[in-house]
Coordinates of C-alpha atoms in Angstrom, one line a residue:
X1 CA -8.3 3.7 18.3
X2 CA -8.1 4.9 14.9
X3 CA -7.5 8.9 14.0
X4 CA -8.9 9.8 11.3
X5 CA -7.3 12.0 8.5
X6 CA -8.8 15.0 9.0
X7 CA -8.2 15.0 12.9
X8 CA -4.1 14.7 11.7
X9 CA -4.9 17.8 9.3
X10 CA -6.4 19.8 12.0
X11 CA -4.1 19.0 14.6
X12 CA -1.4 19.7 12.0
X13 CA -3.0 23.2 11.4
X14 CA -3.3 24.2 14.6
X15 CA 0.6 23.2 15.4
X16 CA 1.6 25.9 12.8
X17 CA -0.5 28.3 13.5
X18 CA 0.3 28.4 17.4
X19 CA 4.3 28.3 16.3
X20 CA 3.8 31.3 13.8
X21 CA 1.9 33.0 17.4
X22 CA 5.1 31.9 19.3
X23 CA 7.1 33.0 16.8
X24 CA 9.0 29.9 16.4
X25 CA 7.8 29.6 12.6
X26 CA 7.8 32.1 9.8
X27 CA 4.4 32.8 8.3
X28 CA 5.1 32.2 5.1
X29 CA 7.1 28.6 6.3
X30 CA 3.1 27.7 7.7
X31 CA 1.7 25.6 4.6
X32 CA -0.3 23.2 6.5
X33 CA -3.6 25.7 6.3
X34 CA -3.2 26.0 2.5
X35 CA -3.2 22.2 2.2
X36 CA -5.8 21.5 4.8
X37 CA -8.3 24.1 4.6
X38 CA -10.5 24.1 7.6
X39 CA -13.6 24.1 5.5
X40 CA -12.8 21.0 3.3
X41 CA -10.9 19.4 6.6
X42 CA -14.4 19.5 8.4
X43 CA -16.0 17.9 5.2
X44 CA -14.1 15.0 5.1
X45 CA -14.1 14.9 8.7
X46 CA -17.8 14.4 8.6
X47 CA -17.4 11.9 5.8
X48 CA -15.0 9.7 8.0
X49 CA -17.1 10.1 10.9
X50 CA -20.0 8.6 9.2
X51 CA -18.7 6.0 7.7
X52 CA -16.6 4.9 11.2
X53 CA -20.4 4.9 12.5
X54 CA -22.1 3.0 10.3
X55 CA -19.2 0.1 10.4
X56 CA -19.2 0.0 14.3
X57 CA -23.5 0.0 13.9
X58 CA -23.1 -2.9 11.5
X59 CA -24.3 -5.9 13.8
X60 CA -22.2 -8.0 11.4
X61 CA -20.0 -6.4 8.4
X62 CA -20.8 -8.8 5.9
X63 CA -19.2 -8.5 2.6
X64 CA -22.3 -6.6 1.1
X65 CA -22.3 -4.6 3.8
X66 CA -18.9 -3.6 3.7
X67 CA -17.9 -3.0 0.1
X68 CA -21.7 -1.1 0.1
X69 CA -19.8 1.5 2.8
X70 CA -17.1 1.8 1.4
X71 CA -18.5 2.6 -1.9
X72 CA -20.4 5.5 -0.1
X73 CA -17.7 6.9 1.6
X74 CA -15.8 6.8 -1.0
X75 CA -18.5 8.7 -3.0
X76 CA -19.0 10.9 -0.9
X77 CA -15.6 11.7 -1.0
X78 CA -15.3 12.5 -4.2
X79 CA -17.7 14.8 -3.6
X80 CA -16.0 16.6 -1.0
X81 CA -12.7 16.5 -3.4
X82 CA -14.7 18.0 -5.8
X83 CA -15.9 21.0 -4.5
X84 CA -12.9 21.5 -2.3
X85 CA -10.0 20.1 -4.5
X86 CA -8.0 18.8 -1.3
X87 CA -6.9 15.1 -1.9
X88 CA -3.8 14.8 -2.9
X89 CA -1.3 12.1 -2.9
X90 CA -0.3 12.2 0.6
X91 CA -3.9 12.6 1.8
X92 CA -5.3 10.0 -0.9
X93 CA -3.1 7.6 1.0
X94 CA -4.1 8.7 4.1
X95 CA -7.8 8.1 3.2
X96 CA -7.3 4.8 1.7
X97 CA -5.8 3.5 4.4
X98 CA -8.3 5.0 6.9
X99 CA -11.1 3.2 4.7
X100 CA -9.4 -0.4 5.2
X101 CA -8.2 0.1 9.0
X102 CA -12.3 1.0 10.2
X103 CA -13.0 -2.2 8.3
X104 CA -10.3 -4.3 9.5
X105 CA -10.7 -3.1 13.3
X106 CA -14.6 -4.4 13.1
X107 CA -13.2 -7.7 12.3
X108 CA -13.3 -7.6 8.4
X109 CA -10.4 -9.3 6.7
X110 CA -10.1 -6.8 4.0
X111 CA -7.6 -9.1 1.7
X112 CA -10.1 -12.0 1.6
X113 CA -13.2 -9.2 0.7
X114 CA -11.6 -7.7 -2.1
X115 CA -10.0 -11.1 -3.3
X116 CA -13.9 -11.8 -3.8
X117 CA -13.3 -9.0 -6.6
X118 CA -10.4 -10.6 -7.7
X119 CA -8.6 -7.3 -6.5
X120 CA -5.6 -7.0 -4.3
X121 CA -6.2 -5.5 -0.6
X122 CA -4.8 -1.6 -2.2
X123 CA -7.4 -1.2 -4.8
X124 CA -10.4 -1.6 -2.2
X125 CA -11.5 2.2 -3.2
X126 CA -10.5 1.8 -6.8
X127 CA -13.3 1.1 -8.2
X128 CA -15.2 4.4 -7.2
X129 CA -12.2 6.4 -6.6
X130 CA -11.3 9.7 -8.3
X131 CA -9.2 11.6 -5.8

């Protein structure tokens, strides 16, 4: 099973914020609610979600199929980032990795699609991409 992102964020949030209640963590050491806003966390959660659905609905992920998902997700995405302004480096990485492991775990061999680009297997998002 793949986690998403946003399920790392949220758990990551919720570790903090039950050690700043045990008082095992100073307040002002909890930064993962300031990186991971629970609004914009549950926006890209839904994104993720989505997308993981509509690969796993796919009866077959053909190559129009799959670079056609990915181009939404990745769109709506950007969305997301720009309203919320919470992909950073870290979670960009995080994402674009997401993004290839849905498609690889329905079978998709995600070097041989975006060779058919003449990309290499890191730029799958590129090409909509601005987080």
């Amino acid at each position: 099973m793949i986690f998403r992102p946003s399920q790392t964020w949220q758990r990551r949030v919720a570790e903090q914020e039950a050690a700043v209640a045990a008082g095992t963590l100073p307040r002002d050491q909890a930064y993962a609610a300031e990186l991971w806003p629970a609004e914009a966390t549950a926006a890209v959660d839904v994104v993720l979600t989505a997308y993981a659905q509509e690969i796993a609905g796919l009866p077959a992920v053909t190559e129009e199929a799959a670079w056609a998902a990915v181009e939404r997700v990745v769109l709506a995405l950007n969305a997301v980032d720009e309203e919320q302004a919470v992909i950073e480096t870290g979670e960009r990485e995080e994402l674009c990795e997401y993004i290839d492991a849905v498609l690889t775990e329905s079978g998709v061999d995600v070097t041989a699609l975006t060779a058919t680009r003449n990309l290499h297997r890191s730029e799958l998002t590129d090409g909509w991409r601005d987080w």
